[in-house]
PDB file of C-alpha atoms in Angstrom:
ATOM      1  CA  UNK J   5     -17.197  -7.358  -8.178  1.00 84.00           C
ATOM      2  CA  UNK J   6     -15.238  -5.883  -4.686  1.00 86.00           C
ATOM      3  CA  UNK J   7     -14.942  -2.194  -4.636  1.00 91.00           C
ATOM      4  CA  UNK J   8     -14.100   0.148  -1.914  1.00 95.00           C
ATOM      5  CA  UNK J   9     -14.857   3.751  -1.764  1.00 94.00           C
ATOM      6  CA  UNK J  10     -13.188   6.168   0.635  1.00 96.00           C
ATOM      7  CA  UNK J  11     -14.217   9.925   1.063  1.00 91.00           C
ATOM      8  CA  UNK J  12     -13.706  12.773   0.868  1.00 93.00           C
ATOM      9  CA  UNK J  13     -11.045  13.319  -1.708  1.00 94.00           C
ATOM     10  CA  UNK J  14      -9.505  16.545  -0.525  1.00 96.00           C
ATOM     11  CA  UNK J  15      -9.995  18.327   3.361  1.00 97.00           C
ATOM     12  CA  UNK J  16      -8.435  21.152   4.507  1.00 98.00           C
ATOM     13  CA  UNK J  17      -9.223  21.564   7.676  1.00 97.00           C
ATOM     14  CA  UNK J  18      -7.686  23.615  11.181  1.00 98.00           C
ATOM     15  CA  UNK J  19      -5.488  22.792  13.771  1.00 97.00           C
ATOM     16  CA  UNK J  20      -7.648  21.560  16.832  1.00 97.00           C
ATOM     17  CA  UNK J  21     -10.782  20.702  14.621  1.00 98.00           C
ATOM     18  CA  UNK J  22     -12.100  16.818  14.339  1.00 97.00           C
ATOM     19  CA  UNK J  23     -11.586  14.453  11.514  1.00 96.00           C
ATOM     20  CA  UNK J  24     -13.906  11.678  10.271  1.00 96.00           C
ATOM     21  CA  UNK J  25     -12.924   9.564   7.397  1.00 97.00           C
ATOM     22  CA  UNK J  26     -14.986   7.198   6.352  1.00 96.00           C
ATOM     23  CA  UNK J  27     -14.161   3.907   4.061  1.00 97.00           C
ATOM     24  CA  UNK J  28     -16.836   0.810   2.621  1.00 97.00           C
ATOM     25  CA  UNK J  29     -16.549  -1.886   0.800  1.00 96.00           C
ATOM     26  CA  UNK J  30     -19.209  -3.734  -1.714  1.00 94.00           C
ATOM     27  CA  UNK J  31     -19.074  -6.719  -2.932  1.00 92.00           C
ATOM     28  CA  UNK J  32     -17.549  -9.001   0.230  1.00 90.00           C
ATOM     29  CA  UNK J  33     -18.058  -9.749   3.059  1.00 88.00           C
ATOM     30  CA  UNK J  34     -15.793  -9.874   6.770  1.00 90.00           C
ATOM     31  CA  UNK J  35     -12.983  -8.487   4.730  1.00 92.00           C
ATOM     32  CA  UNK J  36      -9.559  -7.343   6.395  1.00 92.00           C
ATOM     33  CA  UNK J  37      -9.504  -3.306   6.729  1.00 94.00           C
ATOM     34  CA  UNK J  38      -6.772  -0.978   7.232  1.00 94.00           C
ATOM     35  CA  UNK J  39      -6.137   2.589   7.621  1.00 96.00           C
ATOM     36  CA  UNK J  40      -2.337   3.961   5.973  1.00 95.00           C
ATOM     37  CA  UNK J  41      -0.614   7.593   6.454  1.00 94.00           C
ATOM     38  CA  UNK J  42       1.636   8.193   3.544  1.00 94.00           C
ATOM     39  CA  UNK J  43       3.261  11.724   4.043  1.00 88.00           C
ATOM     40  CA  UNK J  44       4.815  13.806   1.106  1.00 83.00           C
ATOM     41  CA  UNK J  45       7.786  11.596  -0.603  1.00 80.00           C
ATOM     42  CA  UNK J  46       7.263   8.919   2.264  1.00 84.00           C
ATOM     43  CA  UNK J  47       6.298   5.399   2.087  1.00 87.00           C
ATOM     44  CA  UNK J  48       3.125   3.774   3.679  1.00 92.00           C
ATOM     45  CA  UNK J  49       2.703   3.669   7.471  1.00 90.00           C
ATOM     46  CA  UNK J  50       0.057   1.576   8.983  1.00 92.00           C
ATOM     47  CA  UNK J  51      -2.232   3.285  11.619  1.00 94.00           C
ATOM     48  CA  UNK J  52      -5.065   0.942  12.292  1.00 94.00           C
ATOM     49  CA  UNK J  53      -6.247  -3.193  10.584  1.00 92.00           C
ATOM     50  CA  UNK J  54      -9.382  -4.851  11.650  1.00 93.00           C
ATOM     51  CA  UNK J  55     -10.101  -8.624  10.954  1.00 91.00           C
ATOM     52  CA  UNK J  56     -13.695  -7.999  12.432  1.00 91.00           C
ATOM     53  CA  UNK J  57     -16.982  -5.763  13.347  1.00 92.00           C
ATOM     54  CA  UNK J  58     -15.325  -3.788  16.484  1.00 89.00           C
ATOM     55  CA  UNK J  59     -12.085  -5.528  16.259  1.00 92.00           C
ATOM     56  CA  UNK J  60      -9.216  -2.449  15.744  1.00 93.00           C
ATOM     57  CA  UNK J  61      -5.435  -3.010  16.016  1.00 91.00           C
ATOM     58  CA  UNK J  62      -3.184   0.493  16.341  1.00 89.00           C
ATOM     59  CA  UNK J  63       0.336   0.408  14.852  1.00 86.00           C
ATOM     60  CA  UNK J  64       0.931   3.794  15.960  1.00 81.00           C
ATOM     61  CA  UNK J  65       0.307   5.530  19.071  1.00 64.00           C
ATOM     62  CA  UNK J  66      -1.437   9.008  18.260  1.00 80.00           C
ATOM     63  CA  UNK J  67      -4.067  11.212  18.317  1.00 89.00           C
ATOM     64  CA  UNK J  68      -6.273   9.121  15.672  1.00 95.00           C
ATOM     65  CA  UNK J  69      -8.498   6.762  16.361  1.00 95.00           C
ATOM     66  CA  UNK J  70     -10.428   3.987  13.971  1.00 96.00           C
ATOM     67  CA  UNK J  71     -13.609   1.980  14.463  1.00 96.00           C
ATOM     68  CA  UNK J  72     -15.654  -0.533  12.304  1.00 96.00           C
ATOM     69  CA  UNK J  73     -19.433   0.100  13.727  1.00 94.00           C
ATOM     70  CA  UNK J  74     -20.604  -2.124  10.151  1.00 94.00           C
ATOM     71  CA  UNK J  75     -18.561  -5.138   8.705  1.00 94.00           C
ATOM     72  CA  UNK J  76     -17.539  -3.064   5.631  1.00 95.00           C
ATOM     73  CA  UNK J  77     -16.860   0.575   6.847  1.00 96.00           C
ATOM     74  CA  UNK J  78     -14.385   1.352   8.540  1.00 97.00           C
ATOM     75  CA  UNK J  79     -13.824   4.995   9.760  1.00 97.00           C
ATOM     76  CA  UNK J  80     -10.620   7.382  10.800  1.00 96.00           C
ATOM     77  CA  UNK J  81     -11.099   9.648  13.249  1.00 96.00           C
ATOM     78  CA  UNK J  82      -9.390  12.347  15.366  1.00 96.00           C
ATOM     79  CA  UNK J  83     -11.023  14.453  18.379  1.00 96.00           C
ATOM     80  CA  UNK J  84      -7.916  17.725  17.616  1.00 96.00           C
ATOM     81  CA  UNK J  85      -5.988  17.804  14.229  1.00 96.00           C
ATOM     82  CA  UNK J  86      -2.467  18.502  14.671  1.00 95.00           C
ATOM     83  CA  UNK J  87      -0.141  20.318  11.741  1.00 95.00           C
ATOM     84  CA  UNK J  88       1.253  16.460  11.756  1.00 92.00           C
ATOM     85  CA  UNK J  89      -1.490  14.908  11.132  1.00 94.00           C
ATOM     86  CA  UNK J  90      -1.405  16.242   7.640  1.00 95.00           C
ATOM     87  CA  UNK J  91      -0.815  13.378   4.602  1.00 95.00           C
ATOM     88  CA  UNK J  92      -2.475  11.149   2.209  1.00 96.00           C
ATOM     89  CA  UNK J  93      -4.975   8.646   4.083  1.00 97.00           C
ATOM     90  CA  UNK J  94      -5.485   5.248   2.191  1.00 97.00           C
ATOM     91  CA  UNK J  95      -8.030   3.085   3.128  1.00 97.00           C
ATOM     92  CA  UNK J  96      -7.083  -0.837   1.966  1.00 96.00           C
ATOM     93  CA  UNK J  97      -9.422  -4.191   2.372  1.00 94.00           C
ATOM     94  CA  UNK J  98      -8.364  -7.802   1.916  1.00 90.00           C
ATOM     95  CA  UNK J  99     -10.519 -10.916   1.671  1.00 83.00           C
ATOM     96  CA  UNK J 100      -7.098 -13.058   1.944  1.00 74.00           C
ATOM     97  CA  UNK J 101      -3.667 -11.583   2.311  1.00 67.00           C
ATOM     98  CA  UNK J 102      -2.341 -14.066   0.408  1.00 74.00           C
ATOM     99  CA  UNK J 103      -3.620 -11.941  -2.748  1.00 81.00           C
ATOM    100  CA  UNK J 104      -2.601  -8.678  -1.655  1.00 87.00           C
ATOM    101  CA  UNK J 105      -4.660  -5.117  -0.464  1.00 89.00           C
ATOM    102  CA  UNK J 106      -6.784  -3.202  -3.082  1.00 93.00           C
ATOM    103  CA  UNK J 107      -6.620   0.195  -2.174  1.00 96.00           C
ATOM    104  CA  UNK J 108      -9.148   2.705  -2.285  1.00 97.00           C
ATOM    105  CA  UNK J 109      -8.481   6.056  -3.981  1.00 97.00           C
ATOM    106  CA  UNK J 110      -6.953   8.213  -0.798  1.00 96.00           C
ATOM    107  CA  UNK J 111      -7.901  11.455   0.956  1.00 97.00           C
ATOM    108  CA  UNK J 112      -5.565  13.647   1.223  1.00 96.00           C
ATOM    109  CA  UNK J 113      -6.043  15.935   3.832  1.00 97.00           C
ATOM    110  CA  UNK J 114      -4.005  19.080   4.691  1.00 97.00           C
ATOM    111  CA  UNK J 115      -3.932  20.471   8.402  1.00 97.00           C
ATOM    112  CA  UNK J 116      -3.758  24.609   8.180  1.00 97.00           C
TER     113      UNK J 116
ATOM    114  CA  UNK H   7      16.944  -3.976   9.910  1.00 61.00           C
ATOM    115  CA  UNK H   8      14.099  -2.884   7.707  1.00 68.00           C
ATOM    116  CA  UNK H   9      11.419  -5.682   7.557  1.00 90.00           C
ATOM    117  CA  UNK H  10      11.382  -5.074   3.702  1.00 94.00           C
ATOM    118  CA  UNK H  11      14.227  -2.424   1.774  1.00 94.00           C
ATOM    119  CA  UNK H  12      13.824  -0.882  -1.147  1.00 94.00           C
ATOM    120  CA  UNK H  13      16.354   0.974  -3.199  1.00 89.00           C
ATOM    121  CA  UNK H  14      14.811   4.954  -3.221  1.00 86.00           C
ATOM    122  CA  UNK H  15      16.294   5.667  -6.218  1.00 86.00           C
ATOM    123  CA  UNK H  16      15.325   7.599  -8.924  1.00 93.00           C
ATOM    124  CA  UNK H  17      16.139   4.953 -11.287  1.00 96.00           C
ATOM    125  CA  UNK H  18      16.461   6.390 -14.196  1.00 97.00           C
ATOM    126  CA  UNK H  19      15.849   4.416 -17.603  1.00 97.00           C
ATOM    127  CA  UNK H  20      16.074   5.337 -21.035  1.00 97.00           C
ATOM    128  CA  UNK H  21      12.755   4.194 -23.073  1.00 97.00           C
ATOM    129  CA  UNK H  22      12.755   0.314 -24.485  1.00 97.00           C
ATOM    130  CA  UNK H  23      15.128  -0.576 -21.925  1.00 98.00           C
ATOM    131  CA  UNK H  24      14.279  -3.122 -19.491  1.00 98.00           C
ATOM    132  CA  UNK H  25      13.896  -1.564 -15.830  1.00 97.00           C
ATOM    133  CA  UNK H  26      14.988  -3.823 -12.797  1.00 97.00           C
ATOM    134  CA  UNK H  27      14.216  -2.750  -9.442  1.00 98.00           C
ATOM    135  CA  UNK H  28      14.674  -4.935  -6.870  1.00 97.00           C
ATOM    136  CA  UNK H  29      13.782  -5.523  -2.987  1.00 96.00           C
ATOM    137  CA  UNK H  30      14.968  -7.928   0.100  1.00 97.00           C
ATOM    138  CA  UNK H  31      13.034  -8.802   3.301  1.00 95.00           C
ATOM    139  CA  UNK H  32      13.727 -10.046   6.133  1.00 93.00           C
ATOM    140  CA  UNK H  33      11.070 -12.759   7.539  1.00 90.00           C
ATOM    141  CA  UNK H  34      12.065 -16.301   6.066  1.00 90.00           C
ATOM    142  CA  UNK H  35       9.226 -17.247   6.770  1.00 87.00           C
ATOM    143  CA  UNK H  36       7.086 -14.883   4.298  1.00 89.00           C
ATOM    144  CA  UNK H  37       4.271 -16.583   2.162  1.00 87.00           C
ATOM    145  CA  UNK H  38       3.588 -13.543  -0.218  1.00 92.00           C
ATOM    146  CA  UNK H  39       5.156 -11.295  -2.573  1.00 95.00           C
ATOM    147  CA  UNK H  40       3.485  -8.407  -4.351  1.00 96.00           C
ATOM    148  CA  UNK H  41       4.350  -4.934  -6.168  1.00 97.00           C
ATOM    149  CA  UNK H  42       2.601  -2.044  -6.355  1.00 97.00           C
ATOM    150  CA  UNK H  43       2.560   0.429  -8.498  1.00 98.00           C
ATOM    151  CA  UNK H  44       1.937   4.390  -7.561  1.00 97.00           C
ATOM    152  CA  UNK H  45       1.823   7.410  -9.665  1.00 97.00           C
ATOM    153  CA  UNK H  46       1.920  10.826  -8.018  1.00 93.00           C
ATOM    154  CA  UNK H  47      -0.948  11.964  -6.333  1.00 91.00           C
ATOM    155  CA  UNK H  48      -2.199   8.371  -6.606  1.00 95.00           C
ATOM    156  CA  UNK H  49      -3.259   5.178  -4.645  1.00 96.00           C
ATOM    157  CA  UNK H  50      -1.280   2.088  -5.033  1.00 97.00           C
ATOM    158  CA  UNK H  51      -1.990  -0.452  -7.617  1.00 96.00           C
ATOM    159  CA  UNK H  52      -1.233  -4.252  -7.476  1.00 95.00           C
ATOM    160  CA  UNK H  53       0.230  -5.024 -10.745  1.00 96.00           C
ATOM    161  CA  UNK H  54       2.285  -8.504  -9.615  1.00 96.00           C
ATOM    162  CA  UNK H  55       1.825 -11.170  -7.510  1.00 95.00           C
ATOM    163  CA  UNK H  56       4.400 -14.252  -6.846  1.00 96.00           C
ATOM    164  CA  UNK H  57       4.228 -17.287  -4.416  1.00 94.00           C
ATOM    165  CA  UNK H  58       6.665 -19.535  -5.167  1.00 94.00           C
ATOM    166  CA  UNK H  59      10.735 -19.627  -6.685  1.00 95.00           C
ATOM    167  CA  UNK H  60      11.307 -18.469 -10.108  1.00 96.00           C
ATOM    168  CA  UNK H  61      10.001 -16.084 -12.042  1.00 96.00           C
ATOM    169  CA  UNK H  62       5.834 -15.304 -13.362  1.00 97.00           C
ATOM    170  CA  UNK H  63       5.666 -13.225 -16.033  1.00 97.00           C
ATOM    171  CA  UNK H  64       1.968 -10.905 -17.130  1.00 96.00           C
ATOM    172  CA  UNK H  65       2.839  -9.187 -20.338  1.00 97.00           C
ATOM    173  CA  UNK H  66       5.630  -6.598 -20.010  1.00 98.00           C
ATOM    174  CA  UNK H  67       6.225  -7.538 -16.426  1.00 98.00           C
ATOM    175  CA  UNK H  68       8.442 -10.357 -14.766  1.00 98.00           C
ATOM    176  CA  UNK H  69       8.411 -10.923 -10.682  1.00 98.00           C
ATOM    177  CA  UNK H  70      11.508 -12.359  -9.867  1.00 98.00           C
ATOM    178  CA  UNK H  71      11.377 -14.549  -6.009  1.00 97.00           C
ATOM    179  CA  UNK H  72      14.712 -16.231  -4.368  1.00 97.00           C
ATOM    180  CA  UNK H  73      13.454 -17.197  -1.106  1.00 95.00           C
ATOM    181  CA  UNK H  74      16.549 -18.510   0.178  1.00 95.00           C
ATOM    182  CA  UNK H  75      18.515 -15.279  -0.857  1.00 95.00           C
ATOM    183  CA  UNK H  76      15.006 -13.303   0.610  1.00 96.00           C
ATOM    184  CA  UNK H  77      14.977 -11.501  -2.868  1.00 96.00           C
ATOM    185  CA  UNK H  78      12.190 -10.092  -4.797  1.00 98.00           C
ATOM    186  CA  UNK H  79      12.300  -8.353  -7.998  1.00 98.00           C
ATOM    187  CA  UNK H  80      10.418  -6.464 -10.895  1.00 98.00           C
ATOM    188  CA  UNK H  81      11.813  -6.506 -14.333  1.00 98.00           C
ATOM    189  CA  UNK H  82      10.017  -4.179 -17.197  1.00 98.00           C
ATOM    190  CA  UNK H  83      10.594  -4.748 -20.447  1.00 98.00           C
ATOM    191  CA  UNK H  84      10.540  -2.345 -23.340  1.00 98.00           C
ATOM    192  CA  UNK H  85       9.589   0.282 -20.681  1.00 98.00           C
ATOM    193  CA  UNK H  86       7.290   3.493 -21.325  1.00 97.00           C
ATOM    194  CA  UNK H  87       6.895   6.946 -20.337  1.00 96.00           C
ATOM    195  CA  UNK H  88       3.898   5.638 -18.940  1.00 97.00           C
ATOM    196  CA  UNK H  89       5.901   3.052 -16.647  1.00 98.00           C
ATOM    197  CA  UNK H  90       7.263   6.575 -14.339  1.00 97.00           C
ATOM    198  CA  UNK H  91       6.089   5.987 -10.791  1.00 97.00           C
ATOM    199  CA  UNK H  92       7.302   4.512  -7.508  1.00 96.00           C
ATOM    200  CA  UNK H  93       6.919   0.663  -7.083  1.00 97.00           C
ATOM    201  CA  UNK H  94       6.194  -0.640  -3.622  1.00 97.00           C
ATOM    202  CA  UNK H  95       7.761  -3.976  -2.515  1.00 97.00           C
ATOM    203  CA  UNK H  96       5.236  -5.458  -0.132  1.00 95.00           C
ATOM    204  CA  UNK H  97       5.790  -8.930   1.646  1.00 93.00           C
ATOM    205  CA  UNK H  98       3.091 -10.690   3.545  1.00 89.00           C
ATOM    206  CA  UNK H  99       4.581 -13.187   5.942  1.00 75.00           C
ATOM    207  CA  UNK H 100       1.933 -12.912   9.321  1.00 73.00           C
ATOM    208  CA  UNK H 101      -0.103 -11.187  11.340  1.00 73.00           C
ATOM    209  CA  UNK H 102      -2.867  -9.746   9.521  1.00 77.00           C
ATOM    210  CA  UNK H 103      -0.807  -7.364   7.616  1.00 83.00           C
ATOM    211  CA  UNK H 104       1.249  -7.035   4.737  1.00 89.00           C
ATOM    212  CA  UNK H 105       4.835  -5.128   4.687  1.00 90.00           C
ATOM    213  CA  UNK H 106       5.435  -2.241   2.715  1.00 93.00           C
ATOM    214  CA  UNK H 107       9.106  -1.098   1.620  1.00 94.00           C
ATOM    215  CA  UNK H 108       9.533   2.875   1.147  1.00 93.00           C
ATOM    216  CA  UNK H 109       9.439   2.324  -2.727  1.00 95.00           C
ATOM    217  CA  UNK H 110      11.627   3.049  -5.537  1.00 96.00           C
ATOM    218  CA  UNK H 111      11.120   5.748  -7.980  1.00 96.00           C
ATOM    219  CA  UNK H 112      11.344   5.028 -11.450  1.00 97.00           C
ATOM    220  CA  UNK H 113      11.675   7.541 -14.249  1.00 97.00           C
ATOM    221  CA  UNK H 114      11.842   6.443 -17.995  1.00 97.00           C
ATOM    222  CA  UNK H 115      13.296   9.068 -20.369  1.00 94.00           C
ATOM    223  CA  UNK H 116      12.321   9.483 -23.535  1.00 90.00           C
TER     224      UNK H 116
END
């Protein structure tokens, strides 16, 4: 069976300090991955999909960036952390999108 | 126009009712229909899936698709305690992606 881990759970981490968050998935192969923001009370906003091994598609300009150096992880990544920045971070894969994302279980990461 | 709407709420239902939350997008030509459900603190879960006109039903929960009215709905019957969340509309229609609505919160009362 598919399943996707995503970690760390919780960060806390400084304004102007990196970020790496890292996804995989088991189970599949050449599956769909995407990187969602979801701030306190909001609803899901896409920051980064890739169909493929060093294929990434932004949604949103920023200060975040996303690569896929492996055909199941995927990784989230910012060179200086603003107070904004701060939210839950959902990693998602798809082996058809006609049956839907499975999420994995989120980081959320506070900016101090 | 908001690619796919939700209704915020809170909707507020007393417990055994039936809960109806509904959702409207706005790409005709959208091939997929899911909800999610989220608790606090939580990741999204898929708990419906619907394709085609008319309604599929798993257990306590109905999907409810009108694609010529672009409507998409969730009905829970007998709900619980338990059922308290936010449900996300999401419509997949192209690209690689799938559209999320904002989500309605649901809270049964006891």
């Amino acid at each position: 069976s598919q399943t996707i881990h995503q970690w760390p759970a919780t960060l806390v981490q400084p304004v102007g300090s990196p970020l790496s968050l890292e996804c995989t998935v088991e189970g599949t192969s050449n599956p769909n991955l995407y990187w969602y923001r979801q701030a306190a009370g909001r609803g899901l906003q896409l920051l980064f999909y890739s169909v493929g091994i060093g294929q990434i598609s932004s949604e949103v300009p920023q200060n975040l960036s996303a690569s896929r150096p492996q055909d199941r992880q995927f990784i989230l990544s910012s060179k200086k952390l603003l107070l904004s920045d701060s939210g839950f971070y959902l990693c998602a894969w798809a082996s058809s999108l006609g049956y839907g994302y499975t999420f994995g279980s989120g980081t959320r990461l506070t900016v101090v | 126009q908001k690619e796919v709407e939700q209704n915020s709420g809170p909707l507020s239902v007393p417990e055994g009712a039936i809960a109806s939350l509904n959702c409207t997008y706005s790409d005709r030509g959208s091939q997929s229909f899911f909800w999610y459900r989220q608790y606090s603190g939580k990741s999204p879960e898929l708990i419906m899936s619907i394709y085609s006109n008319g309604d599929k039903e798993d257990g306590r929960f109905t999907a409810q698709l009108n694609k010529a009215s672009q409507y998409v709905s969730l009905l829970i019957r007998d709900s619980q305690p338990s059922d308290s969340a936010t449900y996300l509309c999401a419509v997949y229609s192209s690209a690689s992606k799938i559209i999320f609505g904002s989500g309605t919160r649901l809270s049964i009362r006891p």
